[in-house]
Coordinates of C-alpha atoms and ligand atoms in Angstrom, one line a residue:
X1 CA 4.0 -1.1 18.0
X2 CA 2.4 2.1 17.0
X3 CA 3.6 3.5 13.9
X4 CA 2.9 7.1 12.5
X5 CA 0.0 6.8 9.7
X6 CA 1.6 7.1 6.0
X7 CA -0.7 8.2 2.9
X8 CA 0.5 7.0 -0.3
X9 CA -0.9 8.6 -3.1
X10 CA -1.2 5.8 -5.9
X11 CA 0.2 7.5 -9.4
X12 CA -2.1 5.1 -11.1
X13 CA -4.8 7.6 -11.1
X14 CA -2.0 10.8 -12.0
X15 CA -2.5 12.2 -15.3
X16 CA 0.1 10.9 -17.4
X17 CA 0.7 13.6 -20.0
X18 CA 1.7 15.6 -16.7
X19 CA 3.2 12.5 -14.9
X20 CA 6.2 14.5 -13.3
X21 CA 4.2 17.6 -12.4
X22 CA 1.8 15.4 -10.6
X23 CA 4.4 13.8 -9.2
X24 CA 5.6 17.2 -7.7
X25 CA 2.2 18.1 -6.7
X26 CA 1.3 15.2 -4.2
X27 CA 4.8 15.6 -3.0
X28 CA 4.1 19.2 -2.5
X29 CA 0.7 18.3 -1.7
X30 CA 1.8 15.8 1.6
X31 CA 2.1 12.4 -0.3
X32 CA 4.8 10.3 2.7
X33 CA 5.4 7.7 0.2
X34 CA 4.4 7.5 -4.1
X35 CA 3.1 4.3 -4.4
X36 CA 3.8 2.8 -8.2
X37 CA 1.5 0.2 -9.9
X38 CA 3.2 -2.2 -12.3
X39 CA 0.9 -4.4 -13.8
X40 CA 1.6 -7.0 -17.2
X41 CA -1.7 -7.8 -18.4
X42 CA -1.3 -11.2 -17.4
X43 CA -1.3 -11.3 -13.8
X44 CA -4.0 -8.5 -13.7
X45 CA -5.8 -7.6 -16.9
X46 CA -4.3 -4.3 -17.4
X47 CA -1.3 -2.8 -18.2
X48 CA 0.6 0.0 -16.7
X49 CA 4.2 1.0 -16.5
X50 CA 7.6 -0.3 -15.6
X51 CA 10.9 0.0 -14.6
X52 CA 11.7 2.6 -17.3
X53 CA 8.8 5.0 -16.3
X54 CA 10.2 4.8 -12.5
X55 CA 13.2 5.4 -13.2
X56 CA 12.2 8.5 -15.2
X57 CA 10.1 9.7 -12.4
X58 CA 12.3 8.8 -9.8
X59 CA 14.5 12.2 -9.7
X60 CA 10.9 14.5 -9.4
X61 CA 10.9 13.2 -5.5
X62 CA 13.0 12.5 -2.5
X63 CA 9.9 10.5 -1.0
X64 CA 9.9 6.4 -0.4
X65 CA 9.0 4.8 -3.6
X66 CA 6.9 1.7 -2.9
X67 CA 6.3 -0.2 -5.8
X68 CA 3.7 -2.6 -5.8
X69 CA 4.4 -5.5 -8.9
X70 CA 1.2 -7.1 -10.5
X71 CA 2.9 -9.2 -12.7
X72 CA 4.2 -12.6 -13.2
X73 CA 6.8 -14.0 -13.3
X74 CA 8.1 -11.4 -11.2
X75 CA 11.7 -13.0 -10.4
X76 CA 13.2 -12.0 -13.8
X77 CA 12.0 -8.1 -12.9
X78 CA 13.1 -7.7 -9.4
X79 CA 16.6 -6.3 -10.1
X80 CA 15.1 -3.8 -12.7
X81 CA 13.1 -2.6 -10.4
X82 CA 15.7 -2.0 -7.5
X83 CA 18.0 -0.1 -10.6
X84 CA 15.1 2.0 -11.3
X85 CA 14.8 3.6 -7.8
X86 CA 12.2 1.8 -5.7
X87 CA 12.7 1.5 -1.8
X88 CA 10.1 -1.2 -1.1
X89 CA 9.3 -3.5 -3.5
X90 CA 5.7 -5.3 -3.2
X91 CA 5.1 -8.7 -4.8
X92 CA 2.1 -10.8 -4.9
X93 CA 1.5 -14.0 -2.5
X94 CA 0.3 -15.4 -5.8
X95 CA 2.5 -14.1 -8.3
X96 CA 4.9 -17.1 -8.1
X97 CA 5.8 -20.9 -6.7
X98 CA 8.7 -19.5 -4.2
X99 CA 7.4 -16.5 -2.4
X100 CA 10.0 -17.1 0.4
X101 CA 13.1 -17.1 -2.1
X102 CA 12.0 -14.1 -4.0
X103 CA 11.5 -12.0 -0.8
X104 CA 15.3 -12.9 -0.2
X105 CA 16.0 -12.0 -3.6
X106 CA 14.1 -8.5 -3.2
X107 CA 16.2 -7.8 0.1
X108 CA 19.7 -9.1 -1.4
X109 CA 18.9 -6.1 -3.9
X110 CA 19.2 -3.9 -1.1
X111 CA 15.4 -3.0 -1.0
X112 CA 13.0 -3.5 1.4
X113 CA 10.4 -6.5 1.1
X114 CA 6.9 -6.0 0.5
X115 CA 3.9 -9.0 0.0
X116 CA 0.8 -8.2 -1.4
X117 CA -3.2 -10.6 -0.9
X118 CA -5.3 -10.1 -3.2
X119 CA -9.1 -10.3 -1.5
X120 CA -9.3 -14.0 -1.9
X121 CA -6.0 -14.9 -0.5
X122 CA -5.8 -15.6 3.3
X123 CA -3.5 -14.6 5.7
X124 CA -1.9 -17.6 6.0
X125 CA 0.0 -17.1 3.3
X126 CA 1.8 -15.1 4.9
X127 CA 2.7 -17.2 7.8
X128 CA 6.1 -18.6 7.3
X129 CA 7.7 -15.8 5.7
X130 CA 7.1 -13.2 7.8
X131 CA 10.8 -12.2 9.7
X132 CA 11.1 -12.3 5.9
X133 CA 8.7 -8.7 5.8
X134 CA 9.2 -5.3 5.7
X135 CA 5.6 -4.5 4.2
X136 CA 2.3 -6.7 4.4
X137 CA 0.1 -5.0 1.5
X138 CA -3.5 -6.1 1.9
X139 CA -5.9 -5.0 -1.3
X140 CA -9.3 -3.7 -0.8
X141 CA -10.2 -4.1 -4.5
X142 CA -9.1 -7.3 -6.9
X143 CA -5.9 -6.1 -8.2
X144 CA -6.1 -4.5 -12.0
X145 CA -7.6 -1.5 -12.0
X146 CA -8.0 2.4 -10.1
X147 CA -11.6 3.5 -9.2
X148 CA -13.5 0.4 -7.7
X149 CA -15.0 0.1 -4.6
X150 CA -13.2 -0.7 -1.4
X151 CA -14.2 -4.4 0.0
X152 CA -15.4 -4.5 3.5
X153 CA -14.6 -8.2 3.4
X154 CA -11.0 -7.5 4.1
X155 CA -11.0 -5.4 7.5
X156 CA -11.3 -8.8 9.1
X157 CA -8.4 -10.1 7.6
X158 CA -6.7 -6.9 8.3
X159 CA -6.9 -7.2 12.0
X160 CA -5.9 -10.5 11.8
X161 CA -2.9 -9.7 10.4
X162 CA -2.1 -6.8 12.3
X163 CA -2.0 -9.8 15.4
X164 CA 0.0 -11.7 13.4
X165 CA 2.4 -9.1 12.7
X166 CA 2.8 -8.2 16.7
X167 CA 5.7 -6.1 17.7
X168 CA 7.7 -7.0 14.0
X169 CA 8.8 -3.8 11.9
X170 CA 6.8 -4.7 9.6
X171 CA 4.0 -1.8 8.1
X172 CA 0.7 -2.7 7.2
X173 CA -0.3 -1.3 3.8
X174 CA -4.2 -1.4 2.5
X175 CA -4.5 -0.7 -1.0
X176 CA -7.9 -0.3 -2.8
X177 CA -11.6 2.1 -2.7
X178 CA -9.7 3.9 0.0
X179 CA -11.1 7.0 0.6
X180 CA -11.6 9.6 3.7
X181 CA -14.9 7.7 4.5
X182 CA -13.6 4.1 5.3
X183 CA -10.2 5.3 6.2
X184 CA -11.2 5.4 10.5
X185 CA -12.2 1.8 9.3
X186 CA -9.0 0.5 7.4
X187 CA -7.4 2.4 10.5
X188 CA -9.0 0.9 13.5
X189 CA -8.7 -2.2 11.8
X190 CA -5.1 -1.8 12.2
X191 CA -3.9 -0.6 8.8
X192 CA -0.9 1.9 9.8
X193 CA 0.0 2.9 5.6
X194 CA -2.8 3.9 3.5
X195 CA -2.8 4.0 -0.5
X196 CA -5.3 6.2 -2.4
X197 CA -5.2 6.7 -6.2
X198 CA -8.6 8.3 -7.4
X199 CA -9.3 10.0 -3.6
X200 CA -6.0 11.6 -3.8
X201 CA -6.5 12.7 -7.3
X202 CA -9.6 13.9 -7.4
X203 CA -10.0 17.7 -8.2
X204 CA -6.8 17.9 -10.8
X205 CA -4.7 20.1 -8.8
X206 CA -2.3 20.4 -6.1
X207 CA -4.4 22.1 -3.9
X208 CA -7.5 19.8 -3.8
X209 CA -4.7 16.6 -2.8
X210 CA -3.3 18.4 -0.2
X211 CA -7.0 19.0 1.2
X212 CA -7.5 15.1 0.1
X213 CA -4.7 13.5 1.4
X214 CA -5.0 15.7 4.7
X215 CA -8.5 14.4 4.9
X216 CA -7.6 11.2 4.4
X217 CA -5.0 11.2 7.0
X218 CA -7.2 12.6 10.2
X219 CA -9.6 10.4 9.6
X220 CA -7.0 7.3 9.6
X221 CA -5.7 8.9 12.7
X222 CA -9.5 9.3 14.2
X223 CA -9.9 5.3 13.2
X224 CA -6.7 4.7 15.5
X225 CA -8.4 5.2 18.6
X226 CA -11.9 3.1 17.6
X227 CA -11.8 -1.0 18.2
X228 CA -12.2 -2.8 14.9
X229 CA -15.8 -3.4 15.5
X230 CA -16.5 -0.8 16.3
X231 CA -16.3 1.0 12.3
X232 CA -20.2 2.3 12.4
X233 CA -19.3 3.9 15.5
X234 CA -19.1 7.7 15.7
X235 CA -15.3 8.9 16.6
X236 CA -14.5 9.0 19.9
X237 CA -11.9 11.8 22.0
X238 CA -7.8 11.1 22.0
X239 CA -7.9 8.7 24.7
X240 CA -11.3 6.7 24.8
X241 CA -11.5 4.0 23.1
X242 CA -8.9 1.2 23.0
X243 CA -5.4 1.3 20.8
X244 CA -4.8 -1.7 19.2
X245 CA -1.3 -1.3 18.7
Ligands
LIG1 C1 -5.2 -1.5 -8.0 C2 -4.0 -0.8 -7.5 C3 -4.3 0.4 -6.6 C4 -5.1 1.4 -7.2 C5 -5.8 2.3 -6.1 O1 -4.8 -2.6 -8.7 O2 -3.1 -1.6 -6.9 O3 -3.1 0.9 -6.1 O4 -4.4 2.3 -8.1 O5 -6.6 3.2 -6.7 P1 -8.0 3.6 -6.0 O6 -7.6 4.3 -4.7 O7 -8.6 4.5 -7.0 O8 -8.8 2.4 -5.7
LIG2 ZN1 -1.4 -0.7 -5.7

């Protein structure tokens, strides 16, 4: 199934003195979805926000709030999440014993189900729960922090899963060093919903992330076209190439 390409701008890398007018901006600017980072300090070594600071930010936007939760235990949050505004809610493979009973738990709330791999974690994680899947997040960077450099490790694994998913409604989210230079990559690869914090952000205003997320976006839509292996590979014309979904 071929599914429009999304851009979601990651607020981690907003400023946060200005969180709602940034907010605005990348809505203004383009953003399809606003992609939240939660993070404890415990399951990543960082802390962020939470539910209260999403629900704060929650009227600035009519977009799709996906909120991707670094933390654990990430049970006892779920609910204060869904209260706070968020349409998909992301949890980690590895955030937790019962990943199959807290994506029930995630769509008994209403919200749509989201799993996040961290580099290390294969696919097969993934295996058994996935009618359970509205969202397969993939990250391009060890969980934790904005700014690092996208791992080329994970295109692999990206294609695999991208079989795996087949004709399910389930998106395919890649989340980490994306940027409009490995975007055709992440793309061809079979990512259909990209996240970008500091290449979004970059130039401080809402013109520069309407020229950055449009950026990112035609070159995502180029990579659509391209085989996997074929990343190195100059773009090709609408029609040449193969489409892998
Ligand atoms: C990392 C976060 C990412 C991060 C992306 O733990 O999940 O969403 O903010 O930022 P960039 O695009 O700067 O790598
Ligand atoms: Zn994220």
């Amino acid at each position: 199934m071929t599914r429009e390409i999304l851009i979601a701008p990651s607020i981690l890398a907003a400023d946060f003195a200005r969180l709602g007018e940034e907010i605005a901006a990348i809505d203004a600017a383009g953003a399809d979805w606003i992609h939240c980072d939660v993070m404890d300090g415990h399951f990543v070594p960082n802390i962020s926000f939470g539910a209260d600071v999403i629900k704060a930010i929650r009227p600035v936007t009519k977009k799709v709030f996906g909120v991707h939760l670094m933390i654990a235990p990430v049970d006892p949050y779920l609910e204060a999440f869904a209260k706070a505004g968020a349409d998909v809610i992301t949890i980690h493979a590895e955030a937790g014993p019962h990943l199959d009973r807290s994506l029930q738990a995630i769509r008994a709330l209403g919200k749509k189900a989201g799993v996040s791999l961290c580099p290390a974690t294969p696919e097969s994680a993934i295996e058994y729960v996935l009618d359970r899947l509205d969202l397969v997040l993939v990250m391009t960077v060890n969980p934790g922090f904005g700014g690092q450099s996208f791992l080329e490790s994970q295109l692999e694994k990206i294609a695999r899963i991208r079989g795996m998913i087949g004709e399910r409604p389930i998106r395919l989210e890649v989340d980490g060093g994306v940027t409009r230079d490995n975007a055709a990559a992440v793309a061809a690869a079979g990512a259909d919903t990209l996240v970008a914090g500091s290449a979004v952000f970059r130039g401080g205003n809402s013109a520069d992330y309407a020229v950055n997320i449009a950026a990112i976006r035609v070159a995502a839509e180029t990579g659509r076209v391209r085989k996997p292996q074929d990343n190195s590979a100059p773009p090709m014309r609408a029609g040449e190439g193969v489409r892998i979904r």
